Coordinates of C-alpha atoms and ligand atoms in Angstrom, one line a residue:
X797 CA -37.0 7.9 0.8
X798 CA -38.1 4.2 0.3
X799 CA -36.1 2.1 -2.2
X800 CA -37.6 -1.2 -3.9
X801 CA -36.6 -3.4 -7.0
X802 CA -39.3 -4.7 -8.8
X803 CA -38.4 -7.2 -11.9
X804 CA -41.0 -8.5 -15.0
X805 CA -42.8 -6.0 -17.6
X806 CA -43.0 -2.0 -16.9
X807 CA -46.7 -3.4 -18.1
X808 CA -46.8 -3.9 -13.9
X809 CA -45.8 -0.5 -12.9
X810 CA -49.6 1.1 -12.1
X811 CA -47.5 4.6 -10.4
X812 CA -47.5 8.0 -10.3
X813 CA -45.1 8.1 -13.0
X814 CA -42.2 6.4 -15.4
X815 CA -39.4 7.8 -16.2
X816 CA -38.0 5.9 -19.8
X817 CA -35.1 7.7 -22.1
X818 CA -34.7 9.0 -25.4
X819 CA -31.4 8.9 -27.0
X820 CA -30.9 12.1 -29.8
X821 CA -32.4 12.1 -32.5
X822 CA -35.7 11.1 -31.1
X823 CA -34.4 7.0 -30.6
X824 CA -36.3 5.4 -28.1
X825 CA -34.0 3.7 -25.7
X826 CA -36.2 -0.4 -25.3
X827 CA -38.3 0.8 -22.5
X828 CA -39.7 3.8 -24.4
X829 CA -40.4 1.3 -27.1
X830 CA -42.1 -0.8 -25.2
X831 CA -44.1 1.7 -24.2
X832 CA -44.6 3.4 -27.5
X833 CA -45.7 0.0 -28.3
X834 CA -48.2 -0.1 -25.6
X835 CA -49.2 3.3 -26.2
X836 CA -50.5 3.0 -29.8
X837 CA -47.2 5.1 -30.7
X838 CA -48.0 7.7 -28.4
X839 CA -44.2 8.6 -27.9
X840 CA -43.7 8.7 -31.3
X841 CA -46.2 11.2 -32.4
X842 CA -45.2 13.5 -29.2
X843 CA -41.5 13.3 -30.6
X844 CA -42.4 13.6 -34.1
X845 CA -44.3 17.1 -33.1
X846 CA -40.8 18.2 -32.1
X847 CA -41.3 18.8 -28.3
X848 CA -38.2 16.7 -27.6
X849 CA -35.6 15.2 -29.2
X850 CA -33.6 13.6 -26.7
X851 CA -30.9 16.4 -26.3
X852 CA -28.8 15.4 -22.6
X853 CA -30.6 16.3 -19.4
X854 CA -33.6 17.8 -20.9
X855 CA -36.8 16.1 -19.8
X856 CA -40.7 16.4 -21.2
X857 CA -43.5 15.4 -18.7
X858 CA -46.8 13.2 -20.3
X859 CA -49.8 13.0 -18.8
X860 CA -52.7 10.6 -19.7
X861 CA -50.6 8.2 -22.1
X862 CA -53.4 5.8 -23.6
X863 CA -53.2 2.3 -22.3
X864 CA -50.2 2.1 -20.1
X865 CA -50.9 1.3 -16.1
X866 CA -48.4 4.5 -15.3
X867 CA -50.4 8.0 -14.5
X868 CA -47.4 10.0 -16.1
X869 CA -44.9 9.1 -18.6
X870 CA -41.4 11.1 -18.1
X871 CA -39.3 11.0 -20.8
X872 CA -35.7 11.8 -20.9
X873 CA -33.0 13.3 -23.3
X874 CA -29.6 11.2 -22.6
X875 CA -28.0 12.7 -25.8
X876 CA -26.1 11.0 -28.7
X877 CA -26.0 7.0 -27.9
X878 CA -22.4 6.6 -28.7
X879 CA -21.4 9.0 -26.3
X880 CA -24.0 8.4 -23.5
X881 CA -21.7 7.7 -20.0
X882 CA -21.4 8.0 -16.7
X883 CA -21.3 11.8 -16.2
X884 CA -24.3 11.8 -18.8
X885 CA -26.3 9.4 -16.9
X886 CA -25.2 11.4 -13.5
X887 CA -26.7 14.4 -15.2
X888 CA -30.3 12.9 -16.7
X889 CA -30.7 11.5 -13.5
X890 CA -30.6 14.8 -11.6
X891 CA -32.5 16.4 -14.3
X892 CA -35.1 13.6 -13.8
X893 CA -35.5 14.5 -9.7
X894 CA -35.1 18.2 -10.7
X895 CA -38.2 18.0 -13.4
X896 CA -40.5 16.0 -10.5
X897 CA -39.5 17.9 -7.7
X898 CA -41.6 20.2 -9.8
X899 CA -44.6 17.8 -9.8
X900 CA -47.0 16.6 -7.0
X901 CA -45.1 13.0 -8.1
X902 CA -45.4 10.7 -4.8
X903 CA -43.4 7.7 -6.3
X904 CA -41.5 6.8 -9.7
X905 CA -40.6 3.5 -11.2
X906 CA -36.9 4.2 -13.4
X907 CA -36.0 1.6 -16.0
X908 CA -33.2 0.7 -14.9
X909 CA -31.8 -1.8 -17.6
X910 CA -32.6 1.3 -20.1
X911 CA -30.2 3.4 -18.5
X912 CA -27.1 1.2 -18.3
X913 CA -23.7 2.6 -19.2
X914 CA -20.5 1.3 -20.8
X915 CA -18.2 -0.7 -18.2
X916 CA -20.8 -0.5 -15.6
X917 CA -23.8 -3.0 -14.2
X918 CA -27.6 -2.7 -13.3
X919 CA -26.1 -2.8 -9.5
X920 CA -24.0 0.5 -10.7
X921 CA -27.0 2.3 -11.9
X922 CA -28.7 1.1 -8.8
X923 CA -26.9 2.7 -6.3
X924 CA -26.1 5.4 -8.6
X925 CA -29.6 6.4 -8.9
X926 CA -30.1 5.9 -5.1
X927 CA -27.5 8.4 -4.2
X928 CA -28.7 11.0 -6.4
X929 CA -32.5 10.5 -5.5
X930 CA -31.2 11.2 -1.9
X931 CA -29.2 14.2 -3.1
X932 CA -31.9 15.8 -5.1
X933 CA -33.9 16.3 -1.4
X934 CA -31.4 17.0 0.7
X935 CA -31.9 20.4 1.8
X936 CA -30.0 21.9 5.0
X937 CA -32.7 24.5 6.7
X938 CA -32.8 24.0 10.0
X939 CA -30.8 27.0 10.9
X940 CA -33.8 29.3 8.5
X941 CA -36.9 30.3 10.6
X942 CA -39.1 28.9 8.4
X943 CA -38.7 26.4 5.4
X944 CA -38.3 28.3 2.1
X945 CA -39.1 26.1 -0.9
X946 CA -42.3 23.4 -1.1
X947 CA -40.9 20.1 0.3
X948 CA -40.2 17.4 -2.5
X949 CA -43.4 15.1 -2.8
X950 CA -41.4 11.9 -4.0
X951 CA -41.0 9.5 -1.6
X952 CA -40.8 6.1 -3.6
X953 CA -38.3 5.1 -6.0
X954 CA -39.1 1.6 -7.6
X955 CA -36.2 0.1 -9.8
X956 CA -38.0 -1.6 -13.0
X957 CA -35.2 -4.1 -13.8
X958 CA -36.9 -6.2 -16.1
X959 CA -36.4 -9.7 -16.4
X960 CA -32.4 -10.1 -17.6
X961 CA -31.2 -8.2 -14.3
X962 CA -30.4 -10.7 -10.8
X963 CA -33.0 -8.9 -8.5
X964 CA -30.4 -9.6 -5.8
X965 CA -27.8 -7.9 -6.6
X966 CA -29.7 -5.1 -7.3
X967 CA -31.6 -5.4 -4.3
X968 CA -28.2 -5.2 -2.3
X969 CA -27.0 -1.9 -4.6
X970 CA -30.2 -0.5 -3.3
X971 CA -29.5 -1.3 0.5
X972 CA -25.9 -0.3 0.1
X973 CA -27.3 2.8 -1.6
X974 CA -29.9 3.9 0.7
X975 CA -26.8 3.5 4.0
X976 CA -24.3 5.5 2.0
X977 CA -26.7 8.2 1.4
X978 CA -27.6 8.1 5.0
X979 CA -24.1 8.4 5.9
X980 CA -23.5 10.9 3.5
X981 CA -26.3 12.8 4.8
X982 CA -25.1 12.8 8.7
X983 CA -21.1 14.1 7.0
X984 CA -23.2 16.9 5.1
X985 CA -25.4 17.8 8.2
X986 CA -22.3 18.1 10.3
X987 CA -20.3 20.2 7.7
X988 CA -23.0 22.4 7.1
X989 CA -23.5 23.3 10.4
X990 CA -22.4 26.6 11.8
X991 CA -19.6 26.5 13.6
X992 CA -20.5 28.3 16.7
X993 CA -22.8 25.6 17.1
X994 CA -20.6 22.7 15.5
X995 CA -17.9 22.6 18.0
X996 CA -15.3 20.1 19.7
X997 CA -18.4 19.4 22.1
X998 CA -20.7 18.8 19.6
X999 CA -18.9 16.6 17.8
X1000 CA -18.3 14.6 21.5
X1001 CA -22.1 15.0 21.5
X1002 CA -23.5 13.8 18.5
X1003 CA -20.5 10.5 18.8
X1004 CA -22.6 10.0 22.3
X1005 CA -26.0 10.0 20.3
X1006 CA -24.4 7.9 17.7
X1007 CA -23.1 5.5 19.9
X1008 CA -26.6 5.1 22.0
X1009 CA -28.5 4.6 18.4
X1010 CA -25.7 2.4 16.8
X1011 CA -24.4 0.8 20.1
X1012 CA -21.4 1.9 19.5
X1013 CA -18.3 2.1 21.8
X1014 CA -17.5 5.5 22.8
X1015 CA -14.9 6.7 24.9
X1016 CA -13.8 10.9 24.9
X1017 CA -10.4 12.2 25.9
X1018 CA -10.4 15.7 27.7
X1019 CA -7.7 18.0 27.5
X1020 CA -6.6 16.7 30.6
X1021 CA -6.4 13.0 29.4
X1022 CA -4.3 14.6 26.6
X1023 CA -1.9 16.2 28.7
X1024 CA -1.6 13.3 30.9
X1025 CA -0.8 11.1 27.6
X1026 CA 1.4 13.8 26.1
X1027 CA -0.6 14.8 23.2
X1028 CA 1.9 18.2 22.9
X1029 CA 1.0 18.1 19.0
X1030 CA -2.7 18.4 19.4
X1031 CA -2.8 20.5 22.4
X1032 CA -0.6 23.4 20.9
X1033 CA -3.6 23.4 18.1
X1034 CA -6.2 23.7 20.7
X1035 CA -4.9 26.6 22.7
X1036 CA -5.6 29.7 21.1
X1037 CA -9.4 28.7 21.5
X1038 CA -11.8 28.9 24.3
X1039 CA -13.9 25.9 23.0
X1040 CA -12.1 22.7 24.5
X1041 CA -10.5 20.2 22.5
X1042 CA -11.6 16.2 22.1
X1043 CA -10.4 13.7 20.9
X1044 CA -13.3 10.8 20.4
X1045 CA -13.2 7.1 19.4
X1046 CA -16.1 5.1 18.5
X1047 CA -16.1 1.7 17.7
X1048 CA -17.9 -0.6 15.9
X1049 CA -17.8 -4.6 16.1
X1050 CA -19.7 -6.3 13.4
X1051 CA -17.0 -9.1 14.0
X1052 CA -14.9 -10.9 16.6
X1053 CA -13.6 -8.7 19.3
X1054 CA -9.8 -10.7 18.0
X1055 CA -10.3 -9.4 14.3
X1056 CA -8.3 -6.1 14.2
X1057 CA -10.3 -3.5 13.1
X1058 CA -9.8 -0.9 10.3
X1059 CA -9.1 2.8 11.8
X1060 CA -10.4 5.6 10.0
X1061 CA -8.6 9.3 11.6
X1062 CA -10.6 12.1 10.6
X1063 CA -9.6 15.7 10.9
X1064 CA -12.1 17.5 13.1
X1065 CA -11.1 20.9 13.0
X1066 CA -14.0 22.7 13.3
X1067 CA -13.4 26.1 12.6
X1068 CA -9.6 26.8 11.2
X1069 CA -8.8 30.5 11.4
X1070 CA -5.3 29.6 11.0
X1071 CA -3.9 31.0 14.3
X1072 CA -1.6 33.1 14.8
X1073 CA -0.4 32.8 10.7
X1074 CA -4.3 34.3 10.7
X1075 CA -5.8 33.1 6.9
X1076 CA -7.2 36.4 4.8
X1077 CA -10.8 37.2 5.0
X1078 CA -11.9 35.8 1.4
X1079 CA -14.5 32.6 2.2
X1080 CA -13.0 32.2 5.7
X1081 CA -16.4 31.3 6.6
X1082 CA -15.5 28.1 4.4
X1083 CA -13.0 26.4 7.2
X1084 CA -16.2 25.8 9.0
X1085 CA -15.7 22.9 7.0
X1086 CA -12.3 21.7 8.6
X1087 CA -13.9 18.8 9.9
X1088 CA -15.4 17.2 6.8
X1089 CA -12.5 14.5 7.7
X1090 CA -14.4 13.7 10.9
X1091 CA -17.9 14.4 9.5
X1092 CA -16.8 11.7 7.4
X1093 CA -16.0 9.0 9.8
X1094 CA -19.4 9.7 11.2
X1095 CA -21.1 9.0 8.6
X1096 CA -18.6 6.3 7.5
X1097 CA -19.5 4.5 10.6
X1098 CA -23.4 5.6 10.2
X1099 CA -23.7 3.3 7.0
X1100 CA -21.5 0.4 8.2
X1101 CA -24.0 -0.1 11.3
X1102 CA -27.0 0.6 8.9
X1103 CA -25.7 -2.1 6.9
X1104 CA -24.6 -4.4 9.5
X1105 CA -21.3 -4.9 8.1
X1106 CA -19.1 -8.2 9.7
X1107 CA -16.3 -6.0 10.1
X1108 CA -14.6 -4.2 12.7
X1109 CA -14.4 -0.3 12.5
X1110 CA -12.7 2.0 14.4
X1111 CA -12.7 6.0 14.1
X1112 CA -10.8 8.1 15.9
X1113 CA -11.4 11.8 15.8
X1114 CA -9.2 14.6 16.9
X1115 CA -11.2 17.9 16.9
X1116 CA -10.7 21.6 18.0
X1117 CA -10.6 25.0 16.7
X1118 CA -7.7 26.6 15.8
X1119 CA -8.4 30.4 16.7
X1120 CA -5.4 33.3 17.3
X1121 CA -5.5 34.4 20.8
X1122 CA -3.2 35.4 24.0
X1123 CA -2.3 31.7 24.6
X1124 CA -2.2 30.8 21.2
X1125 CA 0.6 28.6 19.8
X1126 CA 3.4 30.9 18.1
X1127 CA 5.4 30.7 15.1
X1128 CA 9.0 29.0 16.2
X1129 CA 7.0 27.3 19.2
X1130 CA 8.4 23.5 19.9
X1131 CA 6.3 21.2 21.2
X1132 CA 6.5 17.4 22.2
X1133 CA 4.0 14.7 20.1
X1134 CA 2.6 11.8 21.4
X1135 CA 5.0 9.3 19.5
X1136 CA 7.9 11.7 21.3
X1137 CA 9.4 13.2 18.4
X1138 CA 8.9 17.1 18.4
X1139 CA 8.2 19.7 16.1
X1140 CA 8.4 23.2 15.6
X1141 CA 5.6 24.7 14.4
X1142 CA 6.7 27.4 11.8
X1143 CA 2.9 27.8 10.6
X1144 CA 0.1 27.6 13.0
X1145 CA -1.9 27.1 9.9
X1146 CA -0.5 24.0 9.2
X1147 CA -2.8 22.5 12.0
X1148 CA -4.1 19.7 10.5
X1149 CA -1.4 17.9 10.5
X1150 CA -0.7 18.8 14.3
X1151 CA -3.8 16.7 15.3
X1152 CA -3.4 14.2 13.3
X1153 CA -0.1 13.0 14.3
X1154 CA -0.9 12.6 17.7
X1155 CA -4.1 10.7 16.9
X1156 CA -2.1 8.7 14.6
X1157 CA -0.1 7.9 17.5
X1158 CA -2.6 7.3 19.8
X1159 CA -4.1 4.5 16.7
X1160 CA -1.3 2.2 17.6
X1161 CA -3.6 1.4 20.4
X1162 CA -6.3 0.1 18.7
X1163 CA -4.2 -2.4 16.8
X1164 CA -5.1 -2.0 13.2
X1165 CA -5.6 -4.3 10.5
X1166 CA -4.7 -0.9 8.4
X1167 CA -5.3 3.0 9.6
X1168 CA -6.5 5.8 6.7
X1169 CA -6.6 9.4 7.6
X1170 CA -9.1 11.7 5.9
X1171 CA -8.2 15.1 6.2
X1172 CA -9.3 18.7 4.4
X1173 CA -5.1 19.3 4.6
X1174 CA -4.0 21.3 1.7
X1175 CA -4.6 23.9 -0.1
X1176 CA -2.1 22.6 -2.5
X1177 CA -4.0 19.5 -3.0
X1178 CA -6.6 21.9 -4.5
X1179 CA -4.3 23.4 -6.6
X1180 CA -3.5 20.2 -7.8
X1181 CA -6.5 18.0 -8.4
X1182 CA -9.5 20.7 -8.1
X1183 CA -12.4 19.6 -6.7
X1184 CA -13.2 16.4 -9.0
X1185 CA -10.6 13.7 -7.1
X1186 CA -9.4 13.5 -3.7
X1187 CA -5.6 13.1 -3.1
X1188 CA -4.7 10.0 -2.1
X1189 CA -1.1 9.0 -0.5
X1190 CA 0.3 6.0 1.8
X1191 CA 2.8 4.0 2.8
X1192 CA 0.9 0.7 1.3
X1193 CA 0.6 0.4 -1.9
X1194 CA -2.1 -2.7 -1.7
X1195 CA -3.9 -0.5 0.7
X1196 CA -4.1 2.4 -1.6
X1197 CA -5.1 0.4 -5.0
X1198 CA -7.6 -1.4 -2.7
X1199 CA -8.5 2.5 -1.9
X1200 CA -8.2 3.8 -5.2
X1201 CA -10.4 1.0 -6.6
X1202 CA -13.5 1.2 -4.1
X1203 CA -13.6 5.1 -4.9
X1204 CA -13.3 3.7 -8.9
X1205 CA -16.3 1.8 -8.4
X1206 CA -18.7 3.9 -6.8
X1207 CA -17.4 6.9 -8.6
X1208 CA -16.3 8.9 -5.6
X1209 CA -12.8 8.8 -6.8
X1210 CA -8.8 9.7 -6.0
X1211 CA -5.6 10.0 -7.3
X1212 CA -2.6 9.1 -6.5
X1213 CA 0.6 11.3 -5.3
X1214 CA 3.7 10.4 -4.7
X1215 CA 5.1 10.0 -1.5
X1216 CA 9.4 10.0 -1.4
X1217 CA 12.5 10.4 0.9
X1218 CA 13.1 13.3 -1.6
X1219 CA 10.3 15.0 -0.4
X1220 CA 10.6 13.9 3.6
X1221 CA 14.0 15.9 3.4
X1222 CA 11.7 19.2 3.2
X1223 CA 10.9 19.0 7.0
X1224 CA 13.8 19.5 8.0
X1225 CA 14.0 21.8 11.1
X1226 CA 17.2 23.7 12.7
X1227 CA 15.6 23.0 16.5
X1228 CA 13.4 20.3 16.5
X1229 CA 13.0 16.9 15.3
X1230 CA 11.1 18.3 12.3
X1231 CA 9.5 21.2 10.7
X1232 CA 5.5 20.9 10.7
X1233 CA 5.5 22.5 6.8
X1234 CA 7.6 22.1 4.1
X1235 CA 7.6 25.1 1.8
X1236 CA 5.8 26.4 -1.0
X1237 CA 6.2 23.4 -3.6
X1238 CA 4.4 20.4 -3.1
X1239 CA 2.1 21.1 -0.4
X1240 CA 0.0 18.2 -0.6
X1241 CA 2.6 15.8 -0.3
X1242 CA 5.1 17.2 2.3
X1243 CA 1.8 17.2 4.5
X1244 CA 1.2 13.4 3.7
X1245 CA 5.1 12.9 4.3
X1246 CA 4.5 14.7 7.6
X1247 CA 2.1 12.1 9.0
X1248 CA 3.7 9.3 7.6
X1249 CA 6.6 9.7 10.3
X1250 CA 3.6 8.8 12.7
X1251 CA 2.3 5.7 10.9
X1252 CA 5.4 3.5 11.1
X1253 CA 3.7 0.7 13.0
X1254 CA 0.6 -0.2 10.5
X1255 CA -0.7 -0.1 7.3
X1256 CA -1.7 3.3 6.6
X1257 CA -3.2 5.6 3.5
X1258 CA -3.9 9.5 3.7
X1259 CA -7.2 11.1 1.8
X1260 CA -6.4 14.8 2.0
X1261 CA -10.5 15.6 0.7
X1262 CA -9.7 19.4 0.7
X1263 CA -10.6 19.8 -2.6
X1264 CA -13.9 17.1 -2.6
X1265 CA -15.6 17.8 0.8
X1266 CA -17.4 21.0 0.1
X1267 CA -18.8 23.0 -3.1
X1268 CA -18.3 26.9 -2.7
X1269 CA -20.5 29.6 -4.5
X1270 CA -23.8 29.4 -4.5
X1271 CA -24.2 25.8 -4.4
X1272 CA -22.1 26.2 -1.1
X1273 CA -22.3 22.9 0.7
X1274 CA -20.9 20.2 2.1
X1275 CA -20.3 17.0 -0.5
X1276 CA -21.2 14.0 1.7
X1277 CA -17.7 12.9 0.1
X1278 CA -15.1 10.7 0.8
X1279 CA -18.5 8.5 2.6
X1280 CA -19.1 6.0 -0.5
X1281 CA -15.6 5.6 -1.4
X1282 CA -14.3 4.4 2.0
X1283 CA -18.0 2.6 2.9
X1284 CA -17.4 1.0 -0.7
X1285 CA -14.1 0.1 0.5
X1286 CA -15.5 -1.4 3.9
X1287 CA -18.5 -3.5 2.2
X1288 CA -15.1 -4.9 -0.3
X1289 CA -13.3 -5.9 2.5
X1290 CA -16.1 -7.3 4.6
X1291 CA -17.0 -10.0 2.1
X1292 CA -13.5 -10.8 1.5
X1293 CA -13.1 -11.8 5.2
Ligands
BES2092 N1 -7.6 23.5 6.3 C1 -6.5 24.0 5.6 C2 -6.5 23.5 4.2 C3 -7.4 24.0 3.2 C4 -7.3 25.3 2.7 C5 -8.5 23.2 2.8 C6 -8.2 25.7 1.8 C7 -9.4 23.7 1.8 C8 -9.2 24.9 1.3 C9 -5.2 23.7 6.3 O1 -5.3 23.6 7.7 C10 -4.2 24.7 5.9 O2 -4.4 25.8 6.3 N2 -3.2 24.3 5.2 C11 -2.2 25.2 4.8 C12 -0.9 24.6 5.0 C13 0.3 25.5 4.8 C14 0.3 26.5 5.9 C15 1.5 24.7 4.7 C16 -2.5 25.5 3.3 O3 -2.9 24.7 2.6 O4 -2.3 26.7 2.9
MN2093 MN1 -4.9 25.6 8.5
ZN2094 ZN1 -7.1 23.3 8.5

């Protein structure tokens, strides 16, 4: 979808159709007035005859409005004013794509100064509306025989800002926008995958596409690398399956080869079965999406190059399956990790965690400004925070109120768990150095305190997205999520430098 800002009097827009809103009862927001104006009262009289009344989310379609340049009108309901926010706008905006998806509509021009919320900027709305455009058409088929529903005709979006708004700010929400969308669209493709198709490989794959179309640097350890390295964590994940394990980096220079870069670590697990502790049937099909961590960092990196960020970015991706099997790793196994402290493995479900700590170790390398892990690790953390935030922990507080903030701002947000000695003592093991789970209670965070005995060296945050990366039921999908939150977080700290 094209994005473009265009500033002065909705008297310009000559389209397919406007889209203007109407607070309840029947108040015309200023760019239905202006139009109204325009119009002769058209609006009015249409809203008088009691076809809308501005009730959230509920839209009415005009054709033929006297005088105005548009060739539709599309008006809609954003509910009571005092109570009209960002979940309200999220919602009228969707229903907006969702009522011209229906239509043979080819491009739109939003009012964008109309549809401003409380605590937020045109730039918000922006990129807000960009996001959700992109949303609205995102449709995963490729794995159907043949495409199902009529393909959305929209293809232009043009931002009327009117004459108050800086065109370039908005002009840079719009950019920003349009990569974060892209990136978001590479983590959903990735998670939506099957995963007999989605595997360790492919992942090594698509990071040599990426790298080729992004020049990138790529470089992929085989098992045998690991082995040689002593990546006893990671490896004792990997052998129950048949599919080989990778671990990939790819890095991006947008700045000096001597500025250290961020590290982003995502969980690339790409089917979790749970081993030889085998997970129950119910949604198992659902840990296809084990490596929404990793799907992440590739579309993290996707917008950063899109963008052209002056930054340096690293991501470093440890993927397998974790499958039951003759070889498989057993309950009470005790295996070396790459930093050299070992661990007996009392759940071979807990397997995230396993990977992770060895690529954490294997980070130090790339000598970090600061290193964040994004992981779909608990199930606790979805007991705790449902699907709305993701759980955030670290070892830094700046690092994670940086975090926390960037997530704030684009409204892809997280929340804050504790992290404590109280809670390291769970790990405690009888024959190793540690346990690799920590009992029943606080799952979330004895998994955070778990990796943390890996991150000494560096700055270092944890997004455990297990909650956040995926919808289940019929909307089943993957989120696109943590992608804005962390590229928000990048585009912060790239103008700060
Ligand atoms: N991938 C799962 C976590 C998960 C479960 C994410 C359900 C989303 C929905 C992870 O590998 C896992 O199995 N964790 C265990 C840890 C436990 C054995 C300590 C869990 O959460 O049950
Ligand atoms: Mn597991
Ligand atoms: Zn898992």
């Amino acid at each position: 979808m094209d994005f473009t800002i265009q500033s002065g009097d909705l008297e310009k827009y000559h389209g397919d159709c406007i889209v203007v809103g109407v607070f309840e009862s029947r108040k015309l927001t200023r760019a239905a007035k202006a139009l109204d104006e325009m119009s002769k009262s058209y609006l009015t009289k249409v809203l008088d005859q009691g076809d809308m009344d501005g009730r959230a989310n509920t839209t009415l379609l005009l054709h033929n409005v006297p005088v105005i340049g548009s060739k539709r009108v599309l008006l809609v309901g954003l509910g009571k004013e005092e109570e009209y926010a960002e979940k309200v706008f999220q919602e009228a905006t969707r229903a907006v794509f969702k009522a011209l998806h229906q239509t043979g509509v080819k491009d739109i021009g939003l009012c964008v100064a109309d549809l401003i919320v409380k605590g937020r900027d045109a730039a918000w709305s922006v990129l807000q509306s960009t996001l959700l455009a992109e949303e609205s058409v995102y449709r995963f088929d490729r794995l159907k025989s043949k495409r199902e529903e009529r393909q959305p005709s929209l293809q232009k979006i043009i931002f009327l800002i009117g004459d108050e708004v800086a065109t370039a700010e908005t002009e840079q929400a719009s950019q920003q926008g349009a990569a974060i969308a892209r990136g978001m669209n590479i983590a959903k493709d990735l998670g939506n995958l099957a995963p007999n198709i989605c595997t360790p490989t492919y992942l090594a794959e698509q990071a040599g596409e990426m790298a080729k179309t992004y020049n990138l640097k790529l470089s992929v350890l085989e098992e045998k690398d690991m082995e040689a390295l002593g990546m006893g964590a990671l490896l004792a994940v990997a052998r129950g399956s048949h599919q080989p394990a990778k671990l990939i980096v790819l890095e991006y220079c947008g700045q000096k080869n001597t500025e250290k870069p961020v590290v982003l670590v995502g969980k690339g697990v790409t089917f979790d079965t749970g081993g030889i502790s085998l997970k129950p049937a119910a949604d198992l099909d659902e840990m296809k999406y084990d490596m929404g961590g990793a799907a992440s960092v590739f579309g993290i990196l996707t917008a950063v190059a899109e963008m052209k960020l002056p930054i340096n970015v690293t991501g470093i991706i440890p993927t397998t399956e974790n499958m039951p099997g003759g070889n498989a790793t057993k309950p009470g196994d005790v295996v070396t990790s790459l930093s050299g402290q070992t661990i007996e493995i009392l759940n071979t479900d807990a397997e995230g965690r396993l990977i992770l700590c060895d690529a954490l170790a294997y980070a130090e390398r790339y000598n970090p400004e600061v290193v964040i892990d994004i992981a779909t690790l608990t199930g606790a953390c979805v007991v705790a925070l449902g699907h709305v935030v993701s759980g955030l922990m670290g070892t830094d507080e700046p690092l994670v109120q940086e975090l926390l903030q960037a997530g704030e701002k684009v409204s892809d947000r997280a929340w804050q768990l504790p992290l404590g000695d109280e809670y390291q003592e769970l790990l405690r093991s009888n024959f190793a150095d540690m346990a690799n789970i920590g009992g029943r209670w606080g799952g979330a965070i004895t998994a955070a305190c778990f990796l943390s005995r890996f991150t000494r060296k560096y700055r270092w945050a944890h997004l455990d997205i297990a909650g956040t990366a995926w919808k289940s039921g019929k909307e089943k999908g993957a989120t696109g999520r943590p992608v804005p939150l962390l590229t928000q977080f990048l585009i912060d700290r790239a103008q700060q430098h």
